[in-house]
XYZ file of C-alpha atoms in Angstrom:
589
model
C 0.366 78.232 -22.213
C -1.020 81.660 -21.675
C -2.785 80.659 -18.414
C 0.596 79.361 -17.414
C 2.541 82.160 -18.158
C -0.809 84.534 -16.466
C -0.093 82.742 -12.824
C 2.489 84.419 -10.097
C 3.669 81.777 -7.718
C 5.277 84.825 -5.905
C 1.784 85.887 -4.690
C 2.059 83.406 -2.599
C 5.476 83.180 -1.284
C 6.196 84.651 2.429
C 9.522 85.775 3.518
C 8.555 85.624 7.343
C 6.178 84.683 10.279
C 2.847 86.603 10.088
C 3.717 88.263 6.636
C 0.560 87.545 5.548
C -1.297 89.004 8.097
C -1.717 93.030 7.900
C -0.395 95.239 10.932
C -3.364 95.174 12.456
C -3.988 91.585 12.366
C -0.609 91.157 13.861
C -0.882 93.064 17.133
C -3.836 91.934 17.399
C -2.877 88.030 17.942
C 0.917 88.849 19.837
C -1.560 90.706 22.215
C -3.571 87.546 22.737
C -0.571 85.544 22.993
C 1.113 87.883 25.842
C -2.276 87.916 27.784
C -1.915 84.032 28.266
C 1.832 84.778 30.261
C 2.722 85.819 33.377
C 4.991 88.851 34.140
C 8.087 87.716 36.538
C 10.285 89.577 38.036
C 14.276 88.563 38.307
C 15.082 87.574 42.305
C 11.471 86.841 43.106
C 9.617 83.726 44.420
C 7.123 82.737 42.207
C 4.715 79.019 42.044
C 4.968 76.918 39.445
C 3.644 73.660 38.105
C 5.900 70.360 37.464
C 5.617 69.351 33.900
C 8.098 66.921 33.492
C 10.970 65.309 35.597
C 14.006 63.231 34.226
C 17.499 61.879 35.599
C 18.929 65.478 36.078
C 15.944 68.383 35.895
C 12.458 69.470 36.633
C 11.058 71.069 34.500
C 9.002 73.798 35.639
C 6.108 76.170 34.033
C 5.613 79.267 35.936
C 3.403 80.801 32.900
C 6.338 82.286 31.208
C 6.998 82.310 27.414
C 9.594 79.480 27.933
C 9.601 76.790 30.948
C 12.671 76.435 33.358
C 14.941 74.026 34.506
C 15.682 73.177 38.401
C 18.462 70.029 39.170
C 16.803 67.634 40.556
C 19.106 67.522 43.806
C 17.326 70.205 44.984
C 14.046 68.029 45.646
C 15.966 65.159 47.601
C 14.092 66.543 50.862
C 10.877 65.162 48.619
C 9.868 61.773 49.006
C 9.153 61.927 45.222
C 8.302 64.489 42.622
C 5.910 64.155 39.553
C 4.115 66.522 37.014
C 1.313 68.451 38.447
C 3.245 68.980 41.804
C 2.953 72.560 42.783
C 6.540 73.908 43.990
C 7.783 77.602 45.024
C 10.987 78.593 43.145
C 13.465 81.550 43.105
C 13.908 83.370 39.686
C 17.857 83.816 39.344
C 17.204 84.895 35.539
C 14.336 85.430 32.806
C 16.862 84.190 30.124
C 20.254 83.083 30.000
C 23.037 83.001 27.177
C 21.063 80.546 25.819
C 17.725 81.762 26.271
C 16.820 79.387 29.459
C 14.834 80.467 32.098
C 16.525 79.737 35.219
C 15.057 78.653 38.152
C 16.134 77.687 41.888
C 14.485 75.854 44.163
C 17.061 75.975 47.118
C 17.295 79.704 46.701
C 13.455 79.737 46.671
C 13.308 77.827 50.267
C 16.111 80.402 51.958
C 14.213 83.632 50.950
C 11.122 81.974 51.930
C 12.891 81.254 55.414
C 14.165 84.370 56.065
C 10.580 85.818 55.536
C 9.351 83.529 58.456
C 12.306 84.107 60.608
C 11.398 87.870 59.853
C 8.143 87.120 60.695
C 8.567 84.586 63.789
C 10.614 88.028 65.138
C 8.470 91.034 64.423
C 5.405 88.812 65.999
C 6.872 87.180 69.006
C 6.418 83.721 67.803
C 7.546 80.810 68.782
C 9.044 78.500 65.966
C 10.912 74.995 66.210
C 13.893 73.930 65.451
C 16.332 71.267 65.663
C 19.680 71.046 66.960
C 22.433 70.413 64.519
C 25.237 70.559 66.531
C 27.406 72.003 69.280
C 30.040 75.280 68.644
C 31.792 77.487 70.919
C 30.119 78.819 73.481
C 26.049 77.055 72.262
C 24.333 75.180 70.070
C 23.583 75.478 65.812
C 20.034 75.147 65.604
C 18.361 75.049 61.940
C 15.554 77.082 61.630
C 13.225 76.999 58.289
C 16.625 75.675 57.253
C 18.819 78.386 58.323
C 21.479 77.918 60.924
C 21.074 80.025 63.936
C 23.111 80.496 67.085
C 21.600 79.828 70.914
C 23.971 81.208 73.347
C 24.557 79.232 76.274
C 23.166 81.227 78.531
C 20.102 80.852 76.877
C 19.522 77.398 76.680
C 18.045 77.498 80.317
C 17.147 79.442 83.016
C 19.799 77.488 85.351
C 23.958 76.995 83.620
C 24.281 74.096 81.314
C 27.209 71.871 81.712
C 26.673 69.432 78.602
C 25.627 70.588 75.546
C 25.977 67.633 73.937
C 22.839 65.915 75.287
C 20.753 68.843 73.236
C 22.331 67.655 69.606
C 19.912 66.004 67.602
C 16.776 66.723 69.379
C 13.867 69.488 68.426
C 13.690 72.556 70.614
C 11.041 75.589 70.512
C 12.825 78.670 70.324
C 12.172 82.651 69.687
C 14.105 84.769 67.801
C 15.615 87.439 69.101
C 18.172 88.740 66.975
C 18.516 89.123 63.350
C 22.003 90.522 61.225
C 20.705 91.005 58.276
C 24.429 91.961 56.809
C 26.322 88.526 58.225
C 23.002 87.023 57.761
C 23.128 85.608 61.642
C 19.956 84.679 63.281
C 20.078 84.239 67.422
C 17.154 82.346 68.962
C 16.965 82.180 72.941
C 14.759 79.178 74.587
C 15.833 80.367 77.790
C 12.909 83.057 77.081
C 10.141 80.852 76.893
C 10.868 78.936 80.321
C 11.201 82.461 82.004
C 7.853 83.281 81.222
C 6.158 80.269 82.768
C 8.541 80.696 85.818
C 7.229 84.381 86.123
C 3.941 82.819 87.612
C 5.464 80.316 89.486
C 8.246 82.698 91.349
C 5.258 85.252 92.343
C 3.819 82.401 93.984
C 6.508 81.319 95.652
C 7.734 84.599 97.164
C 3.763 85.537 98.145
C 3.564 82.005 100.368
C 7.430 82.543 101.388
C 8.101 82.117 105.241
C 10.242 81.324 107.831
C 10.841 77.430 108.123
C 8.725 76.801 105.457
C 10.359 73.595 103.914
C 10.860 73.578 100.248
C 12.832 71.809 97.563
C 15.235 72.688 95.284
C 17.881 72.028 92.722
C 21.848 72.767 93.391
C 22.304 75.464 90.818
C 26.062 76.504 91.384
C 28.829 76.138 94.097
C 31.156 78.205 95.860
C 33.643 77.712 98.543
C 31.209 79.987 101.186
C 27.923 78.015 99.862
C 25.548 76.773 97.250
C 22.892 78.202 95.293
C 19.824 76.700 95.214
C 16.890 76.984 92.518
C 14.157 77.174 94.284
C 11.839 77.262 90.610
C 12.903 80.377 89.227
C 14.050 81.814 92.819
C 17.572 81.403 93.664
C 18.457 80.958 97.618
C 21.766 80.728 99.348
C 22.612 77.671 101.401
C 25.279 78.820 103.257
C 28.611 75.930 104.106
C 28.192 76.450 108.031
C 24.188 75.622 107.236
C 24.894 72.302 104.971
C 26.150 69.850 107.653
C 26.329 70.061 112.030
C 29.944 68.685 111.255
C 32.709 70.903 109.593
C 32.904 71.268 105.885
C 35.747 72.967 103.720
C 33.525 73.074 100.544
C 30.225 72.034 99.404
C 31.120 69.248 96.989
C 32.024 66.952 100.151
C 28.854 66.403 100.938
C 26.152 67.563 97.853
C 26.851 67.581 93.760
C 25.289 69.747 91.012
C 21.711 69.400 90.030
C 20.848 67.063 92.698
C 17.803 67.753 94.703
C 17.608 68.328 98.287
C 15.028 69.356 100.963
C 15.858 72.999 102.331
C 14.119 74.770 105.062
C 14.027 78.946 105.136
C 15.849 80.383 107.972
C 15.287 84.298 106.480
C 15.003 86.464 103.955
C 15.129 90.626 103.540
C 12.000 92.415 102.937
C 11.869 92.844 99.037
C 12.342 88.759 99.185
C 15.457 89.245 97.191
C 17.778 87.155 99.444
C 16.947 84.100 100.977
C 18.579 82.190 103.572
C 18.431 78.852 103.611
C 19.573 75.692 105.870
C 19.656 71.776 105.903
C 21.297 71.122 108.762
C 18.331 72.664 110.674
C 16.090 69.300 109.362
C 18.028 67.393 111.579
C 18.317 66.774 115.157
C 21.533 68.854 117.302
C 24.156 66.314 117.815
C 24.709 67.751 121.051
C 21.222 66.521 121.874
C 22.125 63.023 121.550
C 25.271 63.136 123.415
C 25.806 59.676 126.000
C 24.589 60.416 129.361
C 27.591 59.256 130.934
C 29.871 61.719 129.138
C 31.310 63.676 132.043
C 34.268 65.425 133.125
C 37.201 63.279 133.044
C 35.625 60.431 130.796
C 38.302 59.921 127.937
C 37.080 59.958 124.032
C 37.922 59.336 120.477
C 37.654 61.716 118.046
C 39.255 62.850 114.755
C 41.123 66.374 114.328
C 39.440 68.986 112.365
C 41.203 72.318 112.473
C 44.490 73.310 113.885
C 44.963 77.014 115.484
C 47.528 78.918 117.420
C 45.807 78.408 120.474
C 45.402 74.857 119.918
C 43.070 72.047 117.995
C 39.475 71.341 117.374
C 38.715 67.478 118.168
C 35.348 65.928 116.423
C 33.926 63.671 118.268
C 30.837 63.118 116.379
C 29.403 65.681 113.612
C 28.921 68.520 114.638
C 30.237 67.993 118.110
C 33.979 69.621 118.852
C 36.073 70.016 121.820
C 39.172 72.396 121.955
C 42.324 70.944 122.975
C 43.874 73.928 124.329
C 48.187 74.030 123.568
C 48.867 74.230 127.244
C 46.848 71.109 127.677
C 48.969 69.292 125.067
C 52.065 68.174 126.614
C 52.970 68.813 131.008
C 55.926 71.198 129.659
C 55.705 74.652 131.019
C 56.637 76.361 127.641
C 54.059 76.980 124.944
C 54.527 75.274 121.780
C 53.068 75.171 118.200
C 49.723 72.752 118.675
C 51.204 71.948 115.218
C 53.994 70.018 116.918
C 51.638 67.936 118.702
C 49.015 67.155 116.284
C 47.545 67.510 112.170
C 44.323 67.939 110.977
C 42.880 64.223 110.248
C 44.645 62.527 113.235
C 42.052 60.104 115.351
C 43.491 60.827 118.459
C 42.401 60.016 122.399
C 41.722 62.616 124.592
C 40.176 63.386 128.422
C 37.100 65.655 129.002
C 38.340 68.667 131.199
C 35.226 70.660 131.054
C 31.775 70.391 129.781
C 28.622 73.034 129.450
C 26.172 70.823 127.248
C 23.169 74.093 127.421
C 26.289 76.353 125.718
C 27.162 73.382 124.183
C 31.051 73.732 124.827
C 33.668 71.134 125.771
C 37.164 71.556 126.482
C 39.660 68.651 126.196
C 43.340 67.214 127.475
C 45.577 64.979 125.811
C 48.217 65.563 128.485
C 45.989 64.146 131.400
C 46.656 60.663 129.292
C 50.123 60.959 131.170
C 51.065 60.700 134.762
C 51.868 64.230 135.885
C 56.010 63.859 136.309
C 55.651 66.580 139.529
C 53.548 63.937 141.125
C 55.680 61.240 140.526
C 57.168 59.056 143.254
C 60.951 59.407 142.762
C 60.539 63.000 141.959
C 61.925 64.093 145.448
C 65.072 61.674 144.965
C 65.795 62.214 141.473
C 65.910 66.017 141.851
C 67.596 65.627 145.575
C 69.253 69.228 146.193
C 73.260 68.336 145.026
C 71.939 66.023 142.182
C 73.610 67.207 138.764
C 71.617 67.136 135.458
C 71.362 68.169 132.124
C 68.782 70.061 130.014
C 67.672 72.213 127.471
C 67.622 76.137 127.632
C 64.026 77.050 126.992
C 63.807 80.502 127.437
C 65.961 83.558 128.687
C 64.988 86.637 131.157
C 66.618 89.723 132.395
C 67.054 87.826 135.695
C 68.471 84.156 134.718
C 66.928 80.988 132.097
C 64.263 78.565 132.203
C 65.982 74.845 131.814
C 64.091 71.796 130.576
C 65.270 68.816 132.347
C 62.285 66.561 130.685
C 59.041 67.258 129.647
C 57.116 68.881 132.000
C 60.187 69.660 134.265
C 61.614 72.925 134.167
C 64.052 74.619 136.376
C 65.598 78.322 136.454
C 69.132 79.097 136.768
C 69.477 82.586 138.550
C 72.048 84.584 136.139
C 74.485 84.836 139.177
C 74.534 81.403 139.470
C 76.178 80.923 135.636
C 79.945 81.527 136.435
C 82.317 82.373 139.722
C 84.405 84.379 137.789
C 82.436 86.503 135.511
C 80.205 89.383 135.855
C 77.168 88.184 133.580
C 73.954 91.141 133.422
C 72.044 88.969 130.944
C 72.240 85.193 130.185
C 72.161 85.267 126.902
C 76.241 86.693 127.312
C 76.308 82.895 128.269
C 73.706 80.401 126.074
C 71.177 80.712 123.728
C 67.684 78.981 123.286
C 68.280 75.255 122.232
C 71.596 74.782 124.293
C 72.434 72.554 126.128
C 73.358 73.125 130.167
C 74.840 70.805 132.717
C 73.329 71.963 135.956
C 73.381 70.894 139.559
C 69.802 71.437 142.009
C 69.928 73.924 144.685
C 66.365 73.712 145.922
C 63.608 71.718 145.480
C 59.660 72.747 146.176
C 57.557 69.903 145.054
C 54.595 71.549 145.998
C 55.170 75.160 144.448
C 56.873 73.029 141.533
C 59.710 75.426 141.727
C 63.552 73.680 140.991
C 66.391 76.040 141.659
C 68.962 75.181 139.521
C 72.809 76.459 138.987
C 75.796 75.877 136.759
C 78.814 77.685 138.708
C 77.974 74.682 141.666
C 79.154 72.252 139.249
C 83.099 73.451 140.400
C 84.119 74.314 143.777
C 84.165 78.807 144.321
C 87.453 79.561 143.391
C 86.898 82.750 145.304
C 88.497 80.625 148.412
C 92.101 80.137 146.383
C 91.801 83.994 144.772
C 91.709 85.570 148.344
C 95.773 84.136 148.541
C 96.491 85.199 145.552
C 95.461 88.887 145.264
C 96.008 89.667 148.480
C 95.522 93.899 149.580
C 98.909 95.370 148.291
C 100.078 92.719 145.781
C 101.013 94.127 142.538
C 99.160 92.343 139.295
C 99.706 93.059 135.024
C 96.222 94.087 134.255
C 94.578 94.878 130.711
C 92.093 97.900 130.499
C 89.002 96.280 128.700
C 87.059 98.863 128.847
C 86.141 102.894 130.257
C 83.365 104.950 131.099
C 82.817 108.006 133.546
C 83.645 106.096 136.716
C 86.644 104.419 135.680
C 88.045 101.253 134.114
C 87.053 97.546 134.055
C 90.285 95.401 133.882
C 91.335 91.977 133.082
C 93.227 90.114 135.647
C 95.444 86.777 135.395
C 92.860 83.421 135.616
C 90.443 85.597 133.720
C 89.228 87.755 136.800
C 87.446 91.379 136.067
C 89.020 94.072 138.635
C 87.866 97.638 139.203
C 89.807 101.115 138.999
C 88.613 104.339 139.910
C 89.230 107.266 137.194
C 91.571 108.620 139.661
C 93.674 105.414 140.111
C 94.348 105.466 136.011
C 96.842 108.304 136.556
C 99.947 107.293 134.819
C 103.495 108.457 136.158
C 103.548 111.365 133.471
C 100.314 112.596 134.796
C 98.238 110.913 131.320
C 95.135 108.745 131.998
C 95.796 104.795 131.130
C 93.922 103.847 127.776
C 91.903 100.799 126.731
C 93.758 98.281 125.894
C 97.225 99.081 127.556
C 98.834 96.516 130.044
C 100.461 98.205 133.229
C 100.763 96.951 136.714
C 98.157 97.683 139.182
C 98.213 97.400 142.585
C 95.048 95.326 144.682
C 93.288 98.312 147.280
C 90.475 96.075 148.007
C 89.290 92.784 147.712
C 85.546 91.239 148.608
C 85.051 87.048 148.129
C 81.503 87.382 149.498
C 81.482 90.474 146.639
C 83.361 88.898 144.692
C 85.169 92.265 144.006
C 88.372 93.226 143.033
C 89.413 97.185 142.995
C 93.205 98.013 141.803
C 94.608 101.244 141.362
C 97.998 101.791 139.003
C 98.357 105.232 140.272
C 99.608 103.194 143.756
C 102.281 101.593 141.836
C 104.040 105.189 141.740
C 102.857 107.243 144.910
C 103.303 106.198 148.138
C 100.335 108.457 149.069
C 97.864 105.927 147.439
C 97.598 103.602 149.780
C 95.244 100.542 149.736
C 92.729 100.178 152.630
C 93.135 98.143 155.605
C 92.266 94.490 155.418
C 89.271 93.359 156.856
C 90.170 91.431 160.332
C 89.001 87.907 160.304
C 87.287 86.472 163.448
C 90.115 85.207 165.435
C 90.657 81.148 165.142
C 90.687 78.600 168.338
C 94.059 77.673 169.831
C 93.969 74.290 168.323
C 93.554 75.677 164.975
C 96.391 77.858 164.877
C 99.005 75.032 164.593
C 97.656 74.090 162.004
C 97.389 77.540 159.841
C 100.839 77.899 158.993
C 101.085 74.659 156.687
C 97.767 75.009 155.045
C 97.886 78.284 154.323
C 101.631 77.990 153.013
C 100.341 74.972 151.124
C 97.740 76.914 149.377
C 99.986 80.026 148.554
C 102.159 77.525 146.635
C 99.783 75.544 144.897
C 100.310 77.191 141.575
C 99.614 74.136 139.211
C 96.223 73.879 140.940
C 95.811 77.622 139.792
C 96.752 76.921 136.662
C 94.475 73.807 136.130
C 91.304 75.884 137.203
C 92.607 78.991 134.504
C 92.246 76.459 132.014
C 89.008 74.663 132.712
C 87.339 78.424 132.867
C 89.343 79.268 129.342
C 88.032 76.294 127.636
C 84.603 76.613 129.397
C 84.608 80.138 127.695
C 85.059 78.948 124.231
């Protein structure tokens, strides 16, 4: 019992890990154990080793006191993944609430992009990519598995119409742009094709030279021309150089991107703008004209351009005539060529003049039609006497130009428009457009000059007026109108008169107005004048007399029997007055 009650078991109790070694013995072996782990640092990427995998982790050792877990959806760009697989991961924390390292392997593969983008930049690499997809304005390309922009102006050296035929397919690109606060990356490929150009251009311009043929590729269109890559050097084919035939715009006759053989027509001295042609490649059309084309042979052709002056007719392309207006129809008064013809008619025409060294042709479609001053019953249908009617064309000072058909105009003297009234310009009487009832007075076939008037159509009433405003007969006149000289005055039948300012005295010794009626007495009268002068001062003093009549040539004997009853006849006719007052009234409105 006494060795029992001797032994301690609390000698050999411990109350906690490494309580029975002394202090020294304890540093001693954590020291050991820190030297076999690694020092990390939070937001870093580190290399570690797979040491196990199941349905939802990998675990990890990175040589830390504890291993971490990554979800294994990060690895699904791995065909497979098994212990002893080396990986790079991101350390998001040491230790967690629950004392879990945590680990990221997607985290780990961005930073590790962005240093190779970084990289790929500050060296002037080139990296490749692929293209994702299309956006606004370029294409999403995913570098190292971050998505960066390419503009679409740097896609290519020449504009890009589709960018849909990029998606899906690798490109090499070279960054050069990087936001590091929106964390945008631009790339260019553009860049890389430029260089290689570089050489290629430098050739080109040193071996550059007039008619040098080259090819190209249609870069861009404009309504003057087209731009033409010649491999990396742009040249302008101008419209006027594309075809021999008339163009309005480019895209007739070529489409983007296609390829076509130019030849160099010039260029400035730096080489900076070139002028090119295709046309030139070709023969002149002119050159191949028919050898029986001659003044006066009649050809087909289409209209191409209408003018003021008249219309272009293609006959071929490349080969035009000009149709002048005053060859278009046998009328005497210019028209719009518009009236005659549009742009895309096929139309007939004659050959009036042709210079095949200045290559210039003129051209009639008039000449298709008999020339109605050369026709046979020209003299008889436009017999002096004949009566017609036509259309007023145009007016002068001096009289109008009447249409009586196309190509037959006459001109109707302004004092051959009315008996009765005094008429200084015709347009007192018609306008343009109206239409005139005329009879001929002359006829020159060979001048082609028809003398035409309208008063002809009645008989002069001039004859019947000399009876019945006889010197000394008193009339009621109406002052229409005054000036310095005197008064013109309205007469019965709708005749003008004439009174002197000293023949407007009134009785009282005041001056007749415009617009008063009085009585006037006739002081002179002139048919061959047709004249009329009156005087109302007469009507009151005897000492205003009117001046002797004219004496007629005297008559033969056998004549003179007869006077009395004619002239008595025509002194009396009164409803035969009054007929011809109303044909001129209603003529008048």
């Amino acid at each position: 019992m006494s060795n029992k009650e001797d032994f301690n078991w609390e000698n050999f109790e411990t109350k906690g890990f490494g309580e029975g070694y002394s202090k020294d013995q304890r540093e001693q072996m954590a020291a050991m154990y820190e030297g076999t782990l690694n020092e990390i640092t939070e937001k870093e990427v580190i290399k570690g080793t797979v040491v196990g995998v199941n349905e939802k982790d990998v675990i990890i050792n990175i040589g830390f006191k504890s291993d971490g877990l990554v979800p294994i959806s990060e690895f699904r760009d791995l065909e497979s993944i098994k212990p002893g697989d080396e990986v790079e991961v991101f350390i998001e924390e040491q230790e967690n609430a629950l004392g879990q390292l945590i680990l990221s392997r997607k985290k780990a593969k961005i930073v590790k992009a962005w240093q190779d983008i970084e990289s790929a930049f500050e060296n002037d690499s080139v990296i490749e990519g692929l293209v994702k997809r299309r956006t606004k304005g370029g294409l999403i390309v995913d570098i190292y598995g971050v998505e960066a922009f390419l503009p679409g102006s740097q896609i290519d050296v020449k504009p890009i119409r589709d960018f849909d035929i990029y998606v899906g397919k690798k490109m090499e690109v070279k960054v050069v742009k990087i936001n590091h606060a929106n964390d945008n990356v631009v790339v260019s490929h553009k860049v890389l094709i430029e260089k290689d150009l570089e050489k290629q251009k430098a050739e080109i311009l040193n071996n550059l030279e007039k008619g040098q043929v080259l090819e190209g590729v249609i870069k861009n269109m404009t309504n003057f021309g087209v731009f033409i890559d010649l491999g990396g050097v742009d040249g302008l084919l101008h419209i006027t150089d594309i075809s021999w035939g008339r163009i309005n715009h480019p895209e007739e006759v070529l489409e983007l991107d296609q390829k076509v053989q130019i030849v160099v027509l010039d260029f400035d001295e730096d080489k900076k703008r070139i002028s090119l042609g295709m046309k030139q490649l070709t023969a002149h059309p002119w050159d191949s004209l028919a050898s029986n084309l001659e003044v006066g042979s009649r050809v087909q052709g289409k209209i191409v351009n209408v003018a003021d002056y008249g219309a272009f007719l293609e006959l071929a392309p490349g080969v035009e005539g000009l149709i002048h207006v005053s060859e278009m129809s046998w009328s005497q008064h210019l028209r719009n060529p518009a009236d005659f013809v549009k742009v895309g008619d096929e139309i007939e025409a004659v050959v009036l003049t042709l210079d095949k060294d200045d290559r210039k042709m003129s051209l009639g479609i008039k000449q298709l039609t008999e020339d109605p001053w050369t026709k046979g019953d020209m003299s008889t249908k436009y017999s002096v006497g004949t009566k017609h009617k036509g259309v007023v064309r145009n007016l002068t000072n001096f009289g109008l130009f009447l249409e009586l058909e196309e190509g037959i105009d006459g001109l109707v003297h302004v004092s051959d428009l009315s008996w009765t009234k005094k008429i200084k310009h015709p347009s007192e009487f018609v306008k343009v457009g109206d239409e005139l009832e005329v009879a001929v007075l002359e006829l020159d076939v060979d001048n082609r000059r028809l003398a035409l008037g309208h008063k002809q159509l009645e008989e002069n009433p001039w004859d019947t007026f000399e009876t019945v405003f006889p010197i000394g007969s008193d009339h009621k006149c109406t002052v229409v109108s005054k000036n310095d000289k005197g008064a013109v005055l309205e007469l019965p039948y709708g005749l003008e008169g004439f009174a002197t300012s000293k023949n407007l005295e009134k009785a009282d010794g005041s001056q007749v107005e415009v617009g008063e009626s009085l009585d006037f007495k006739v002081m002179e009268f002139s048919k061959d004048d047709k004249r009329i002068v009156l005087s109302h001062t007469a009507i009151f003093r005897e000492d205003v007399k009117p001046a002797p009549a004219p004496k007629k040539p005297a008559k033969k004997k056998e004549d003179a029997a007869d006077n009395s009853p004619a002239e008595k006849s025509t002194l009396g006719d009164l409803d035969a007055l009054a007929e011809l007052k109303e044909k001129m009234e209603g003529g008048k409105k």
